[in-house]
Tab-separated table of C-alpha atoms in Angstrom:
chain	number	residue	atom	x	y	z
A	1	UNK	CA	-31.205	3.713	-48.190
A	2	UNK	CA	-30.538	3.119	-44.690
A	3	UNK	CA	-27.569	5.159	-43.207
A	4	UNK	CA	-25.965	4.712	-40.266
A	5	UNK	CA	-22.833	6.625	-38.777
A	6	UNK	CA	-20.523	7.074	-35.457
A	7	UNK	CA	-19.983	10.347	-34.560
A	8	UNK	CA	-16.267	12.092	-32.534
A	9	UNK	CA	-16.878	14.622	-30.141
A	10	UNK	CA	-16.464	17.341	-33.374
A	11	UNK	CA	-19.887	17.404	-34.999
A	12	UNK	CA	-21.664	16.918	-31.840
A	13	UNK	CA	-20.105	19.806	-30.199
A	14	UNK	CA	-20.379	21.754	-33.572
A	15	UNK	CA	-24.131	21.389	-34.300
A	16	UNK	CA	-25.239	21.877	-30.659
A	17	UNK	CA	-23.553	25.391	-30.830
A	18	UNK	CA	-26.111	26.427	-33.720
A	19	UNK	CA	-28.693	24.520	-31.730
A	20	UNK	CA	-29.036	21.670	-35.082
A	21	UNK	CA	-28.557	18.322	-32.994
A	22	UNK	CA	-31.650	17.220	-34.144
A	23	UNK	CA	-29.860	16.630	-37.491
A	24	UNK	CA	-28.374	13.497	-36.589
A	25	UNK	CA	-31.814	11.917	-36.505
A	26	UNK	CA	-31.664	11.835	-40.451
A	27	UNK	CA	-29.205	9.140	-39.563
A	28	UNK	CA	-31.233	5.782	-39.158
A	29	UNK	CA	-28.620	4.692	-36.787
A	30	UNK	CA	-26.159	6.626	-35.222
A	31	UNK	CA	-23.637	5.580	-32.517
A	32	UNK	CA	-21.636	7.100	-29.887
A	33	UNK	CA	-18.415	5.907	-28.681
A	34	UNK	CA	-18.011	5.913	-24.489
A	35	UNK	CA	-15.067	7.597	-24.986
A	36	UNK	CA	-16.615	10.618	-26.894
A	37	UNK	CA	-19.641	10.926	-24.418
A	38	UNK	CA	-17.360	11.860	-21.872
A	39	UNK	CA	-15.135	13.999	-24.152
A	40	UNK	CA	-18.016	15.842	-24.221
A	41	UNK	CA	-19.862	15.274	-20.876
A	42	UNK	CA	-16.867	17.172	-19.664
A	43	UNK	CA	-17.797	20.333	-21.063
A	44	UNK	CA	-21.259	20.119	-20.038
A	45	UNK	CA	-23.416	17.241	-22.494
A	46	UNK	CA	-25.499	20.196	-24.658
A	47	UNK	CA	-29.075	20.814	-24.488
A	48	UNK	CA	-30.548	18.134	-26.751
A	49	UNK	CA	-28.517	15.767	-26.358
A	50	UNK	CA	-31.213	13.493	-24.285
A	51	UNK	CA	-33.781	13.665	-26.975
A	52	UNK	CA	-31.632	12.131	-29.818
A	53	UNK	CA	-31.365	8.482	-30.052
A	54	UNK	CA	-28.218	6.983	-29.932
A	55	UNK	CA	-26.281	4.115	-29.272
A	56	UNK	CA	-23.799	3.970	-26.272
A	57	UNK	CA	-20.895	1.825	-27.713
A	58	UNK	CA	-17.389	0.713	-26.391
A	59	UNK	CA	-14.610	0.750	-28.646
A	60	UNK	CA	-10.808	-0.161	-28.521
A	61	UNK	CA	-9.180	2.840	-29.475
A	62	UNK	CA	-5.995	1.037	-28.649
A	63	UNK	CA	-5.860	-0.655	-31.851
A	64	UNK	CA	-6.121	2.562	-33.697
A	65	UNK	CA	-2.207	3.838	-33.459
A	66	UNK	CA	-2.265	7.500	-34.816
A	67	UNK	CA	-0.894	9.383	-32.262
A	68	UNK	CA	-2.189	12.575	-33.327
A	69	UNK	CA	-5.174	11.586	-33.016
A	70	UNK	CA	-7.196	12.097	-29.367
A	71	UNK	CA	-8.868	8.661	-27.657
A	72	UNK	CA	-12.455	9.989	-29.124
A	73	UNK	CA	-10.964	10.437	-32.677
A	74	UNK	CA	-9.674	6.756	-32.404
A	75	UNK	CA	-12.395	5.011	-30.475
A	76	UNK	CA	-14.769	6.093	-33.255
A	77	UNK	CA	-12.466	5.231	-36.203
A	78	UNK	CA	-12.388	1.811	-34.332
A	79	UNK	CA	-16.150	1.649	-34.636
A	80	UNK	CA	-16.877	3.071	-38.252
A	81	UNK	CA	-14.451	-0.135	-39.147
A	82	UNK	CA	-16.035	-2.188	-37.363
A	83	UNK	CA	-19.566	-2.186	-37.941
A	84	UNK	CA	-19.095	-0.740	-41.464
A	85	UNK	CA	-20.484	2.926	-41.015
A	86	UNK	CA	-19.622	6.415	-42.068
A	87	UNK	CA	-17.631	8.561	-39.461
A	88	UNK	CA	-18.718	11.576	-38.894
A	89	UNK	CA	-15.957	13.861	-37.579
A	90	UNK	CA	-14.656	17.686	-38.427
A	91	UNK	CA	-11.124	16.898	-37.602
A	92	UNK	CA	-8.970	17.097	-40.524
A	93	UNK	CA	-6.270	14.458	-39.304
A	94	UNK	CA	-8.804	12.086	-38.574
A	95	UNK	CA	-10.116	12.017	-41.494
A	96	UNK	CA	-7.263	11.386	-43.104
A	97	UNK	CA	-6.279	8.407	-40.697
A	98	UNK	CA	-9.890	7.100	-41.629
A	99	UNK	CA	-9.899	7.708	-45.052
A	100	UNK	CA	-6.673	5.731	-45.201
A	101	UNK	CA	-8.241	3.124	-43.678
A	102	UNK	CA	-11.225	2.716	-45.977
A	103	UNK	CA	-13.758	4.232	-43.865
A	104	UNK	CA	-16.345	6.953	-45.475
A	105	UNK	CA	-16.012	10.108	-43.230
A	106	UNK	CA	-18.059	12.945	-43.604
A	107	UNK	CA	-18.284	16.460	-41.613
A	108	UNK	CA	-20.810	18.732	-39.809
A	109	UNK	CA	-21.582	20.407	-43.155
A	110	UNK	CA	-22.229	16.923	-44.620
A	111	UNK	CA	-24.853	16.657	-42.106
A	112	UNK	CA	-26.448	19.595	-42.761
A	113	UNK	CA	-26.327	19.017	-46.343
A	114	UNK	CA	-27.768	15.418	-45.589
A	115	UNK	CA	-30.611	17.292	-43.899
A	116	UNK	CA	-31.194	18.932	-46.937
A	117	UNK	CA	-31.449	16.034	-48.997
A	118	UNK	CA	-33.979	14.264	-46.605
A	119	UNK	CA	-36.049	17.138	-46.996
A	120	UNK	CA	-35.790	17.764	-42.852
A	121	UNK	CA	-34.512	21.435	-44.093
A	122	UNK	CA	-35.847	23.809	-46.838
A	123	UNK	CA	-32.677	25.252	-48.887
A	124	UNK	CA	-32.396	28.473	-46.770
A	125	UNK	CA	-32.946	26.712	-43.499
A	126	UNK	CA	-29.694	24.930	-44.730
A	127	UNK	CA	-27.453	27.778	-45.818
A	128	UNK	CA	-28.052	29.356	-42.773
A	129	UNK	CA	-27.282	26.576	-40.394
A	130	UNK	CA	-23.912	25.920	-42.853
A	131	UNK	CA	-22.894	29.780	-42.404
A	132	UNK	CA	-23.595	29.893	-38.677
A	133	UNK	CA	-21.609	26.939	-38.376
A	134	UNK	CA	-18.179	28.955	-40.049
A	135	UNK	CA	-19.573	32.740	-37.968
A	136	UNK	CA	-21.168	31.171	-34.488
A	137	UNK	CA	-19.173	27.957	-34.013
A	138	UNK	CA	-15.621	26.709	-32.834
A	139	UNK	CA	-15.261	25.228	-35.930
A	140	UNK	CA	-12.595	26.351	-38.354
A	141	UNK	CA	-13.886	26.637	-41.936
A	142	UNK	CA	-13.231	29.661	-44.280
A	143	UNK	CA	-15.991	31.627	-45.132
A	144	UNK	CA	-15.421	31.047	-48.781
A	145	UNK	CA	-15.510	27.785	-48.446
A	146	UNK	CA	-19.160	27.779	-46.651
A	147	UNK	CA	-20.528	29.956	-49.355
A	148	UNK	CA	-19.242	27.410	-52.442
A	149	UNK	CA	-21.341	24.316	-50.314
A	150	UNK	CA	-24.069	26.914	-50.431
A	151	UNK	CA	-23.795	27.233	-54.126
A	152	UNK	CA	-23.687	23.747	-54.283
A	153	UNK	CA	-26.970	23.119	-52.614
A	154	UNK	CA	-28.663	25.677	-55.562
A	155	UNK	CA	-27.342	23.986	-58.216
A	156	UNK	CA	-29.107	20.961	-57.259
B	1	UNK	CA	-22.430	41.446	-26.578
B	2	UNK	CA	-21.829	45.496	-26.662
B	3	UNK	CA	-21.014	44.376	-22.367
B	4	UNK	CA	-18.729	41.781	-23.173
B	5	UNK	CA	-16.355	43.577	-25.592
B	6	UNK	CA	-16.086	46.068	-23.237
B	7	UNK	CA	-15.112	43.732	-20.437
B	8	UNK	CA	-12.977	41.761	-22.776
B	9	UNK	CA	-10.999	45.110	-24.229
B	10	UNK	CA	-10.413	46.292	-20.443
B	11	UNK	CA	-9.038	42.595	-19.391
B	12	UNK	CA	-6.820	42.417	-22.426
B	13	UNK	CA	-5.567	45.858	-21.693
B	14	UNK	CA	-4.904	45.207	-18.058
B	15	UNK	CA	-3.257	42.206	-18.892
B	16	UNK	CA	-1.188	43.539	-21.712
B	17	UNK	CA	-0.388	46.774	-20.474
B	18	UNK	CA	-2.060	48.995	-23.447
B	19	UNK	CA	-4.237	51.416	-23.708
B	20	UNK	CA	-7.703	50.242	-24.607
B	21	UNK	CA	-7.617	52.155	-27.549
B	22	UNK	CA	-4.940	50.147	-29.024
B	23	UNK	CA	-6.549	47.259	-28.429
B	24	UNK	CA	-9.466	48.151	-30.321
B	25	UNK	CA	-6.755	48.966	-33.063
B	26	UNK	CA	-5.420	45.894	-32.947
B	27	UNK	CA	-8.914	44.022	-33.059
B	28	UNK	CA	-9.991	45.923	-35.781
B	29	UNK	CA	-6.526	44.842	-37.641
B	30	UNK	CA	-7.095	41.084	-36.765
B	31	UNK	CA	-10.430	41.370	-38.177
B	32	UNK	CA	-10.268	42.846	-41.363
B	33	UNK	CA	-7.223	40.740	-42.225
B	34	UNK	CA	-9.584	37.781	-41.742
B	35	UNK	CA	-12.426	39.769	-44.333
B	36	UNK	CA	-9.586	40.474	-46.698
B	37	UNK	CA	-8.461	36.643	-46.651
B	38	UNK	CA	-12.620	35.920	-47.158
B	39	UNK	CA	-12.600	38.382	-49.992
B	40	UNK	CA	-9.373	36.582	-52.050
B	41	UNK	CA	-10.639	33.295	-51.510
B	42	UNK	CA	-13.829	34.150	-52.880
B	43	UNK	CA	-12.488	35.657	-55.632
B	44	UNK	CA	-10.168	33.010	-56.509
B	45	UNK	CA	-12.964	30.307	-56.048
B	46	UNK	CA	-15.113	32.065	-58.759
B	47	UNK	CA	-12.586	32.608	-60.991
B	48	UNK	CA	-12.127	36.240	-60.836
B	49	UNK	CA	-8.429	35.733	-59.419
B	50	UNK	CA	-5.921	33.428	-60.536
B	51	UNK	CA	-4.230	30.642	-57.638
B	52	UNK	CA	-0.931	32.770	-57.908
B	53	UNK	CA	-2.462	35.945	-57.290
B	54	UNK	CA	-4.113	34.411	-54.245
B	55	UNK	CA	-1.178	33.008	-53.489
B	56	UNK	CA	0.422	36.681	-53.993
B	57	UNK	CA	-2.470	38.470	-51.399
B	58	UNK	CA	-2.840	35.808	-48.859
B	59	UNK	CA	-0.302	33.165	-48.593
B	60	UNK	CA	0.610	29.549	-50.229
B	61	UNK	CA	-0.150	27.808	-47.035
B	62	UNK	CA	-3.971	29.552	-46.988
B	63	UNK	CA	-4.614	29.397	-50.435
B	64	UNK	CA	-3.830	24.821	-49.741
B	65	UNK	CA	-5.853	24.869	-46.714
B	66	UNK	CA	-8.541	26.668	-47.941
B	67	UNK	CA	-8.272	24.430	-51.261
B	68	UNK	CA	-8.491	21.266	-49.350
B	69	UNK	CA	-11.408	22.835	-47.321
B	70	UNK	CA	-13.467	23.114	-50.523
B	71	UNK	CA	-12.564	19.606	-51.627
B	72	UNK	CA	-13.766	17.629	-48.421
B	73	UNK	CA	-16.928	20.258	-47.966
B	74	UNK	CA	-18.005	19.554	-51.815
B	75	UNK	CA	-17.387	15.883	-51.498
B	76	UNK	CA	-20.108	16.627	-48.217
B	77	UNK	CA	-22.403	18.457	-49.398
B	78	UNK	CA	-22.535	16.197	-52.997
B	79	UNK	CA	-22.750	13.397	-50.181
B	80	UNK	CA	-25.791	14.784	-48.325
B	81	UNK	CA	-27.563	14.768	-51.649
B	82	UNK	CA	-27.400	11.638	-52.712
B	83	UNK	CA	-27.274	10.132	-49.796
C-alpha cells in the first residue's frame, strides 16, 4: 500500500534526537510544510535531514483557525486535508484539531512502529528506539505508556 | 555527563541561593517522584492496581493523561502494523 504523510516540526525534531530520521523513508511520500522547515531550521536543521527525501510544500495555515495551535501545526493540518495524507505530529492539540477534521494523524512512535512493520527494524531495534524516544528525547510520554507499545509489538 | 551535573548543581545553587547539597536533595526528590508515578502506571496498566488506587497514589489528572497516552500510542503502534 502506498503511504504518504506531512510531517509538523514534532516528529522531525523527535526522531533526529535518537538519531532515527531515516524512518520517514518507510513513507513513500512524505512532505514538509515551508513553515515547519524553518520551525526547525531555526534550531539548527539536524544531521540527516539532507539525505531524506522530501517534498518542500506551501500551505495556508490561515485557513486552519485553532489558535492553540502554532503556524507549523496548522500549515501541515492544511496539507494532510488537502492532498489526503496522514499527519504525522506528537502534539496532542493538534491532533485533536486534525482528528476533528477527518484527517488520520499518527505520532513518532507510530513511525517507529511503522518501521517495524516494513521490516526496516528487527523487534528490539524498535523497542529501543520507542524507549529512547520517552528517556533521551524532548518528547513527553510516560514511561508506562512506552513499555505497553512495546508489548504491543510482541504480541504481534 | 558526571561534568555537566556538576556544573548544572553549582549554577542552580548560585542562582537559587542553596547549598549544593540541597539541590542534589531536591533532584533526587523530583526524580524518584517521576519513578514512583512510572511504577503506578505500570501497575495499573497490567492490572495489578485498580484506576482508583492510581488515582489514590498519583493523581486524577495523571492517571487521564497517561490513559489517553496509551490510547493514541496503541492506536500507533496497531497502525504501524498494518500499515
Amino acid at each position: 500500500m502506498t503511504l504518504a504523510a506531512v510531517s509538523d516540526a514534532g516528529p522531525l525534531i523527535h526522531l533526529a534526537e535518537i538519531d532515527s530520521l531515516e524512518l520517514f523513508a518507510t513513507f513513500d511520500t512524505l512532505f514538509v510544510p515551508e513553515t515547519v522547515y524553518k520551525e526547525v531550521d531555526a534550531s539548527g536543521v539536524p544531521d540527516g535531514l539532507a539525505d531524506l527525501s522530501y517534498e518542500l510544500v506551501e500551505a495556508d495555515e490561515s485557513r486552519v483557525g485553532t489558535e492553540e495551535l502554532d503556524a507549523g501545526e496548522r500549515a501541515a493540518i492544511a496539507v494532510a486535508e488537502d492532498r489526503g495524507v496522514v499527519l504525522l505530529t506528537d502534539d496532542l492539540a493538534a491532533r485533536e484539531a486534525a482528528s476533528d477534521a477527518g484527517v488520520e494523524v499518527r505520532g513518532s512512535i507510530g513511525i517507529i512502529a511503522l518501521g517495524y512493520g516494513r521490516e526496516f527494524l528487527d523487534r528490539d531495534d524498535a523497542a529501543s528506539r520507542m524507549r529512547a524516544l520517552q528517556r533521551e528525547t524532548s518528547l513527553f510520554v510516560t514511561e508506562a505508556v512506552v513499555e505497553r507499545g512495546i508489548r504491543i509489538l510482541d504480541e504481534r | 555527563m558526571a561534568a555537566e551535573i556538576s556544573d548544572r548543581v553549582r549554577e542552580i545553587a548560585e542562582a537559587r541561593g542553596l547549598p549544593e547539597s540541597e539541590v542534589f536533595e531536591r533532584a533526587l526528590e523530583r526524580g524518584l517522584e517521576g519513578l514512583w508515578e512510572d511504577l503506578v502506571l505500570t501497575r495499573y496498566f497490567d492490572g495489578e492496581l485498580d484506576r482508583e488506587e492510581a488515582i489514590e497514589r498519583v493523581g486524577r489528572t495523571k492517571v487521564e493523561r497517561a490513559e489517553r497516552e496509551r490510547e493514541l500510542v496503541e492506536e500507533d503502534v496497531d497502525w504501524g502494523l498494518n500499515a
